[in-house]
Tab-separated table of C-alpha atoms in Angstrom:
chain	number	residue	atom	x	y	z
R	29	UNK	CA	15.260	19.655	-0.216
R	30	UNK	CA	14.360	16.782	-2.502
R	31	UNK	CA	16.762	17.974	-5.182
R	32	UNK	CA	19.534	18.550	-2.644
R	33	UNK	CA	19.133	15.005	-1.300
R	34	UNK	CA	19.156	13.447	-4.767
R	35	UNK	CA	22.349	15.309	-5.665
R	36	UNK	CA	23.991	14.328	-2.379
R	37	UNK	CA	23.310	10.662	-3.147
R	38	UNK	CA	24.708	11.182	-6.637
R	39	UNK	CA	27.857	12.744	-5.195
R	40	UNK	CA	28.325	9.814	-2.782
R	41	UNK	CA	27.956	7.254	-5.576
R	42	UNK	CA	29.792	9.024	-8.402
R	43	UNK	CA	32.087	11.504	-6.697
R	44	UNK	CA	30.894	14.183	-9.114
R	45	UNK	CA	27.741	16.109	-9.952
R	46	UNK	CA	28.591	16.216	-13.651
R	47	UNK	CA	26.284	14.632	-16.198
R	48	UNK	CA	22.733	13.415	-15.936
R	49	UNK	CA	19.923	12.008	-18.027
R	50	UNK	CA	19.442	13.775	-21.353
R	51	UNK	CA	15.938	13.888	-22.760
R	52	UNK	CA	15.452	16.089	-25.796
R	53	UNK	CA	17.370	19.276	-25.117
R	54	UNK	CA	17.120	19.009	-21.333
R	55	UNK	CA	19.624	17.636	-18.814
R	56	UNK	CA	18.218	16.052	-15.640
R	57	UNK	CA	21.073	16.283	-13.147
R	58	UNK	CA	19.386	14.246	-10.422
R	59	UNK	CA	19.290	11.181	-12.670
R	60	UNK	CA	21.808	8.638	-13.913
R	61	UNK	CA	23.208	9.465	-17.335
R	62	UNK	CA	21.697	7.638	-20.310
R	63	UNK	CA	24.565	5.189	-20.768
R	64	UNK	CA	24.679	4.281	-17.070
R	65	UNK	CA	20.910	3.832	-17.019
R	66	UNK	CA	20.969	1.482	-20.002
R	67	UNK	CA	23.700	-0.583	-18.315
R	68	UNK	CA	21.644	-0.626	-15.075
R	69	UNK	CA	18.566	-1.761	-17.007
R	70	UNK	CA	20.448	-4.436	-18.941
R	71	UNK	CA	22.000	-5.847	-15.783
R	72	UNK	CA	18.575	-6.041	-14.136
R	73	UNK	CA	17.079	-7.778	-17.149
R	74	UNK	CA	19.897	-10.322	-17.414
R	75	UNK	CA	20.790	-11.011	-13.758
R	76	UNK	CA	17.531	-10.232	-11.951
R	77	UNK	CA	14.779	-11.044	-14.466
R	78	UNK	CA	12.049	-11.430	-11.818
R	79	UNK	CA	12.771	-7.928	-10.516
R	80	UNK	CA	12.822	-6.578	-14.073
R	81	UNK	CA	9.453	-8.171	-14.833
R	82	UNK	CA	7.938	-6.773	-11.621
R	83	UNK	CA	9.115	-3.220	-12.236
R	84	UNK	CA	8.289	-3.381	-15.948
R	85	UNK	CA	4.680	-4.386	-15.280
R	86	UNK	CA	4.121	-2.187	-12.210
R	87	UNK	CA	1.737	0.765	-12.177
R	88	UNK	CA	4.494	3.260	-11.385
R	89	UNK	CA	6.286	3.051	-14.768
R	90	UNK	CA	9.537	2.888	-12.793
R	91	UNK	CA	11.597	1.766	-15.804
R	92	UNK	CA	10.162	4.316	-18.206
R	93	UNK	CA	9.010	1.634	-20.616
R	94	UNK	CA	5.636	3.317	-21.117
R	95	UNK	CA	5.174	6.639	-22.872
R	96	UNK	CA	6.526	9.459	-20.713
R	97	UNK	CA	7.897	12.975	-21.058
R	98	UNK	CA	10.285	12.506	-18.127
R	99	UNK	CA	13.270	10.237	-17.421
R	100	UNK	CA	12.574	6.791	-15.909
R	101	UNK	CA	11.688	7.223	-12.242
R	102	UNK	CA	14.126	4.551	-11.144
R	103	UNK	CA	17.002	6.379	-12.856
R	104	UNK	CA	16.777	9.070	-10.170
R	105	UNK	CA	19.424	8.772	-7.459
R	106	UNK	CA	16.783	9.401	-4.791
R	107	UNK	CA	14.324	6.813	-6.096
R	108	UNK	CA	12.969	4.616	-3.310
R	109	UNK	CA	12.459	1.754	-5.768
R	110	UNK	CA	16.094	1.998	-6.807
R	111	UNK	CA	17.211	2.030	-3.166
R	112	UNK	CA	15.185	-1.069	-2.295
R	113	UNK	CA	16.222	-2.889	-5.468
R	114	UNK	CA	19.917	-2.379	-4.733
R	115	UNK	CA	19.437	-3.558	-1.157
R	116	UNK	CA	17.214	-6.581	-1.817
R	117	UNK	CA	17.971	-7.880	-5.320
R	118	UNK	CA	20.271	-10.632	-3.976
R	119	UNK	CA	17.815	-11.812	-1.320
R	120	UNK	CA	16.286	-15.220	-2.023
R	121	UNK	CA	12.510	-15.148	-2.204
R	122	UNK	CA	12.229	-11.366	-2.130
R	123	UNK	CA	9.810	-9.871	-4.654
R	124	UNK	CA	9.132	-6.302	-5.739
R	125	UNK	CA	5.993	-4.317	-6.577
R	126	UNK	CA	3.383	-6.558	-4.946
R	127	UNK	CA	-0.290	-5.596	-5.101
R	128	UNK	CA	-3.013	-6.461	-2.596
R	129	UNK	CA	-6.730	-5.589	-2.987
R	130	UNK	CA	-7.997	-3.110	-0.377
R	131	UNK	CA	-11.754	-2.873	-1.200
R	132	UNK	CA	-11.607	0.884	-0.452
R	133	UNK	CA	-10.382	3.899	-2.413
R	134	UNK	CA	-8.380	2.920	-5.500
R	135	UNK	CA	-8.990	-0.714	-4.600
R	136	UNK	CA	-5.400	-1.901	-4.283
R	137	UNK	CA	-2.301	-1.393	-2.180
R	138	UNK	CA	1.069	-1.316	-3.934
R	139	UNK	CA	3.771	-2.660	-1.628
R	140	UNK	CA	7.377	-2.027	-2.623
R	141	UNK	CA	8.596	-5.381	-1.382
R	142	UNK	CA	7.429	-8.728	-0.045
R	143	UNK	CA	9.030	-11.875	1.330
R	144	UNK	CA	7.707	-14.957	3.055
R	145	UNK	CA	9.501	-17.184	5.545
R	146	UNK	CA	8.452	-20.345	7.359
R	147	UNK	CA	6.824	-18.337	10.145
R	148	UNK	CA	6.275	-14.823	8.781
R	149	UNK	CA	5.010	-12.696	5.924
R	150	UNK	CA	7.195	-9.612	5.503
R	151	UNK	CA	5.881	-6.457	3.830
R	152	UNK	CA	8.182	-3.580	2.907
R	153	UNK	CA	7.494	0.057	2.108
R	154	UNK	CA	10.511	2.099	0.981
R	155	UNK	CA	10.975	5.866	1.168
R	156	UNK	CA	14.018	7.811	0.012
R	157	UNK	CA	13.407	11.353	-1.238
R	158	UNK	CA	9.595	11.320	-0.915
R	159	UNK	CA	9.356	12.918	2.562
R	160	UNK	CA	11.219	15.997	1.321
R	161	UNK	CA	8.869	17.318	-1.355
R	162	UNK	CA	6.242	18.656	1.060
R	163	UNK	CA	3.189	17.608	-0.951
R	164	UNK	CA	-0.005	17.230	1.086
R	165	UNK	CA	-2.105	14.118	0.461
R	166	UNK	CA	-5.733	14.628	-0.542
R	167	UNK	CA	-7.429	11.244	-0.077
R	168	UNK	CA	-10.633	10.236	-1.820
R	169	UNK	CA	-13.808	10.865	0.152
R	170	UNK	CA	-14.267	7.077	-0.075
R	171	UNK	CA	-11.920	6.886	2.916
R	172	UNK	CA	-14.049	9.209	5.082
R	173	UNK	CA	-16.080	6.454	6.763
R	174	UNK	CA	-12.936	4.473	7.567
R	175	UNK	CA	-11.169	7.531	8.994
R	176	UNK	CA	-14.199	8.332	11.141
R	177	UNK	CA	-14.157	4.755	12.455
R	178	UNK	CA	-10.439	5.000	13.227
R	179	UNK	CA	-10.989	8.254	15.132
R	180	UNK	CA	-12.715	6.461	18.025
R	181	UNK	CA	-11.180	7.769	21.312
R	182	UNK	CA	-9.425	4.568	22.361
R	183	UNK	CA	-7.494	4.175	19.082
R	184	UNK	CA	-4.898	6.822	19.902
R	185	UNK	CA	-5.331	8.502	16.510
R	186	UNK	CA	-7.597	11.188	15.112
R	187	UNK	CA	-8.517	12.239	11.574
R	188	UNK	CA	-9.983	15.664	10.757
R	189	UNK	CA	-11.484	15.592	7.256
R	190	UNK	CA	-12.550	18.563	5.126
R	191	UNK	CA	-14.248	17.745	1.781
R	192	UNK	CA	-12.783	19.697	-1.142
R	193	UNK	CA	-15.770	19.282	-3.453
R	194	UNK	CA	-13.954	17.318	-6.160
R	195	UNK	CA	-14.240	13.849	-4.702
R	196	UNK	CA	-11.237	14.368	-2.426
R	197	UNK	CA	-10.728	15.760	1.042
R	198	UNK	CA	-8.056	17.512	3.035
R	199	UNK	CA	-7.083	15.369	6.003
R	200	UNK	CA	-5.177	16.295	9.139
R	201	UNK	CA	-4.044	13.336	11.234
R	202	UNK	CA	-3.021	13.266	14.889
R	203	UNK	CA	-1.324	10.422	16.757
R	204	UNK	CA	-1.063	10.717	20.535
R	205	UNK	CA	-2.149	14.359	19.935
R	206	UNK	CA	0.900	14.924	17.723
R	207	UNK	CA	0.085	16.254	14.266
R	208	UNK	CA	1.433	13.995	11.516
R	209	UNK	CA	2.770	16.389	8.896
R	210	UNK	CA	5.262	14.407	6.813
R	211	UNK	CA	4.810	10.684	7.465
R	212	UNK	CA	2.453	9.341	4.768
R	213	UNK	CA	-0.394	8.050	6.934
R	214	UNK	CA	-2.850	7.829	4.042
R	215	UNK	CA	-0.580	5.448	2.149
R	216	UNK	CA	0.217	3.456	5.285
R	217	UNK	CA	-3.464	2.920	6.014
R	218	UNK	CA	-3.922	1.786	2.412
R	219	UNK	CA	-1.136	-0.766	2.892
R	220	UNK	CA	-2.708	-2.027	6.105
R	221	UNK	CA	-6.050	-2.346	4.313
R	222	UNK	CA	-4.409	-4.537	1.673
R	223	UNK	CA	-2.644	-6.728	4.230
R	224	UNK	CA	-5.751	-7.009	6.426
R	225	UNK	CA	-8.091	-7.817	3.525
R	226	UNK	CA	-5.668	-10.461	2.270
R	227	UNK	CA	-5.530	-12.125	5.700
R	228	UNK	CA	-9.311	-11.964	6.220
R	229	UNK	CA	-9.853	-13.765	2.916
R	230	UNK	CA	-7.199	-16.405	3.665
R	231	UNK	CA	-6.471	-16.560	7.426
R	232	UNK	CA	-3.224	-18.193	8.517
R	233	UNK	CA	-1.079	-18.424	11.630
R	234	UNK	CA	2.031	-16.686	10.302
R	235	UNK	CA	3.429	-13.536	11.878
R	236	UNK	CA	2.986	-10.311	9.924
R	237	UNK	CA	6.016	-8.031	9.828
R	238	UNK	CA	5.927	-4.595	8.270
R	239	UNK	CA	9.250	-2.899	7.557
R	240	UNK	CA	9.225	0.818	6.824
R	241	UNK	CA	12.539	1.412	5.069
R	242	UNK	CA	13.386	5.113	5.350
R	243	UNK	CA	16.611	6.378	3.808
R	244	UNK	CA	18.846	7.909	6.464
R	245	UNK	CA	20.619	11.026	5.121
R	246	UNK	CA	23.046	10.877	8.047
R	247	UNK	CA	25.169	8.486	5.978
R	248	UNK	CA	25.729	11.188	3.349
R	249	UNK	CA	28.194	14.043	3.209
R	250	UNK	CA	25.492	16.632	2.723
R	251	UNK	CA	26.462	20.058	1.428
R	252	UNK	CA	26.830	22.602	4.195
R	253	UNK	CA	24.151	25.206	4.691
R	254	UNK	CA	20.442	25.562	5.207
R	255	UNK	CA	19.405	22.650	2.972
R	256	UNK	CA	21.534	20.212	4.960
R	257	UNK	CA	19.987	21.341	8.236
R	258	UNK	CA	16.483	21.148	6.749
R	259	UNK	CA	17.055	17.631	5.423
R	260	UNK	CA	18.327	16.339	8.767
R	261	UNK	CA	15.480	18.053	10.601
R	262	UNK	CA	12.856	16.621	8.239
R	263	UNK	CA	14.296	13.107	8.591
R	264	UNK	CA	14.159	13.329	12.393
R	265	UNK	CA	10.602	14.649	12.226
R	266	UNK	CA	9.417	11.818	9.968
R	267	UNK	CA	10.999	9.288	12.343
R	268	UNK	CA	9.395	10.978	15.340
R	269	UNK	CA	5.970	11.013	13.683
R	270	UNK	CA	6.330	7.388	12.656
R	271	UNK	CA	7.270	6.331	16.180
R	272	UNK	CA	4.213	8.101	17.617
R	273	UNK	CA	1.757	5.970	15.631
R	274	UNK	CA	0.348	2.892	17.449
R	275	UNK	CA	0.613	0.572	14.448
R	276	UNK	CA	-0.534	-2.540	16.290
R	277	UNK	CA	-3.746	-0.841	17.371
R	278	UNK	CA	-4.183	0.705	13.940
R	279	UNK	CA	-3.882	-2.694	12.251
R	280	UNK	CA	-6.317	-4.251	14.733
R	281	UNK	CA	-8.954	-1.647	13.973
R	282	UNK	CA	-8.433	-1.789	10.216
R	283	UNK	CA	-9.121	-5.525	10.529
R	284	UNK	CA	-12.265	-4.832	12.559
R	285	UNK	CA	-13.487	-2.265	10.057
R	286	UNK	CA	-13.065	-4.599	7.080
R	287	UNK	CA	-14.620	-7.539	8.928
R	288	UNK	CA	-17.628	-5.821	10.460
R	289	UNK	CA	-18.236	-2.747	8.272
R	290	UNK	CA	-17.263	-4.237	4.896
R	291	UNK	CA	-18.182	-7.842	5.613
R	292	UNK	CA	-14.913	-9.394	4.473
R	293	UNK	CA	-14.240	-12.910	5.704
R	294	UNK	CA	-15.967	-14.888	8.434
R	295	UNK	CA	-13.361	-15.002	11.212
R	296	UNK	CA	-14.171	-14.290	14.843
R	297	UNK	CA	-13.188	-11.268	16.904
R	298	UNK	CA	-10.817	-13.536	18.821
R	299	UNK	CA	-9.109	-14.523	15.548
R	300	UNK	CA	-8.707	-10.847	14.663
R	301	UNK	CA	-7.248	-10.020	18.058
R	302	UNK	CA	-4.873	-12.978	17.803
R	303	UNK	CA	-3.483	-11.998	14.400
R	304	UNK	CA	-3.115	-8.369	15.476
R	305	UNK	CA	-0.810	-9.598	18.255
R	306	UNK	CA	1.309	-11.298	15.609
R	307	UNK	CA	1.716	-7.997	13.750
R	308	UNK	CA	4.901	-5.962	14.195
R	309	UNK	CA	6.133	-2.726	12.671
R	310	UNK	CA	9.795	-1.735	12.343
R	311	UNK	CA	11.242	1.560	11.169
R	312	UNK	CA	14.600	0.782	9.546
R	313	UNK	CA	17.185	2.519	7.391
R	314	UNK	CA	19.509	1.310	4.656
R	315	UNK	CA	22.111	0.141	7.182
R	316	UNK	CA	19.805	-1.979	9.349
R	317	UNK	CA	17.423	-3.280	6.681
R	318	UNK	CA	18.983	-6.710	6.141
R	319	UNK	CA	18.827	-7.559	9.820
R	320	UNK	CA	15.030	-7.339	9.863
R	321	UNK	CA	13.912	-9.016	6.638
């Protein structure tokens, strides 16, 4: 499905499936061709230098500037970083690849985008072809205590953890008794940890807005057949799973966990409850994104 989606995006942009990125003796059809990629990179460096610097220094090696045996990630037509960059590069004050310490797991949350207004801090996570590869997350066992805390009956969510013996665990998540199969809950919790830890260390009265930018394949002319049906079905399922998660409650309890179990900050429970009420979550696609940032 992931390959089919990437090629459908390529077809919409180029009107052909010919060409691709050449590396050695291999052609990568899902990627921009070498000349187009170099032009893309040069334009970013010259016209959007802040974005170029952010992607160049990010952990994901999006621009392929570090040693790699594969094409640059951002050269792929289904790259979420590429999607967000094209949507947000002209937006004043918008920054890419922002990191926030989490204190748990790998120790940092990598947010795809961030903007700040007079009354709000806006965090953005972008997903394009990621929900279609079917890979199951295996979180570090360092998250086990947090997941057990978040499984309290009144939270509306439940984690079932099975240690794998290599420092990781297999995790099955339920929201409102619905199994979350394709929405990346592990990553979302990591993002909330970063946002919550940042606020606990430097409390403020601004609203917190989280935008989950999910590419909508309904805008594409997908090839007919089973893959098209599977892509549309997967997209609807990810949206359904996302909409079943009580993000406000989840954020509230992540704040409580960091404050009272990890000892971060010195704010009161009332302060935590107040900021959780200023938190909002919005699932958006490429067509509605600008209206919510």
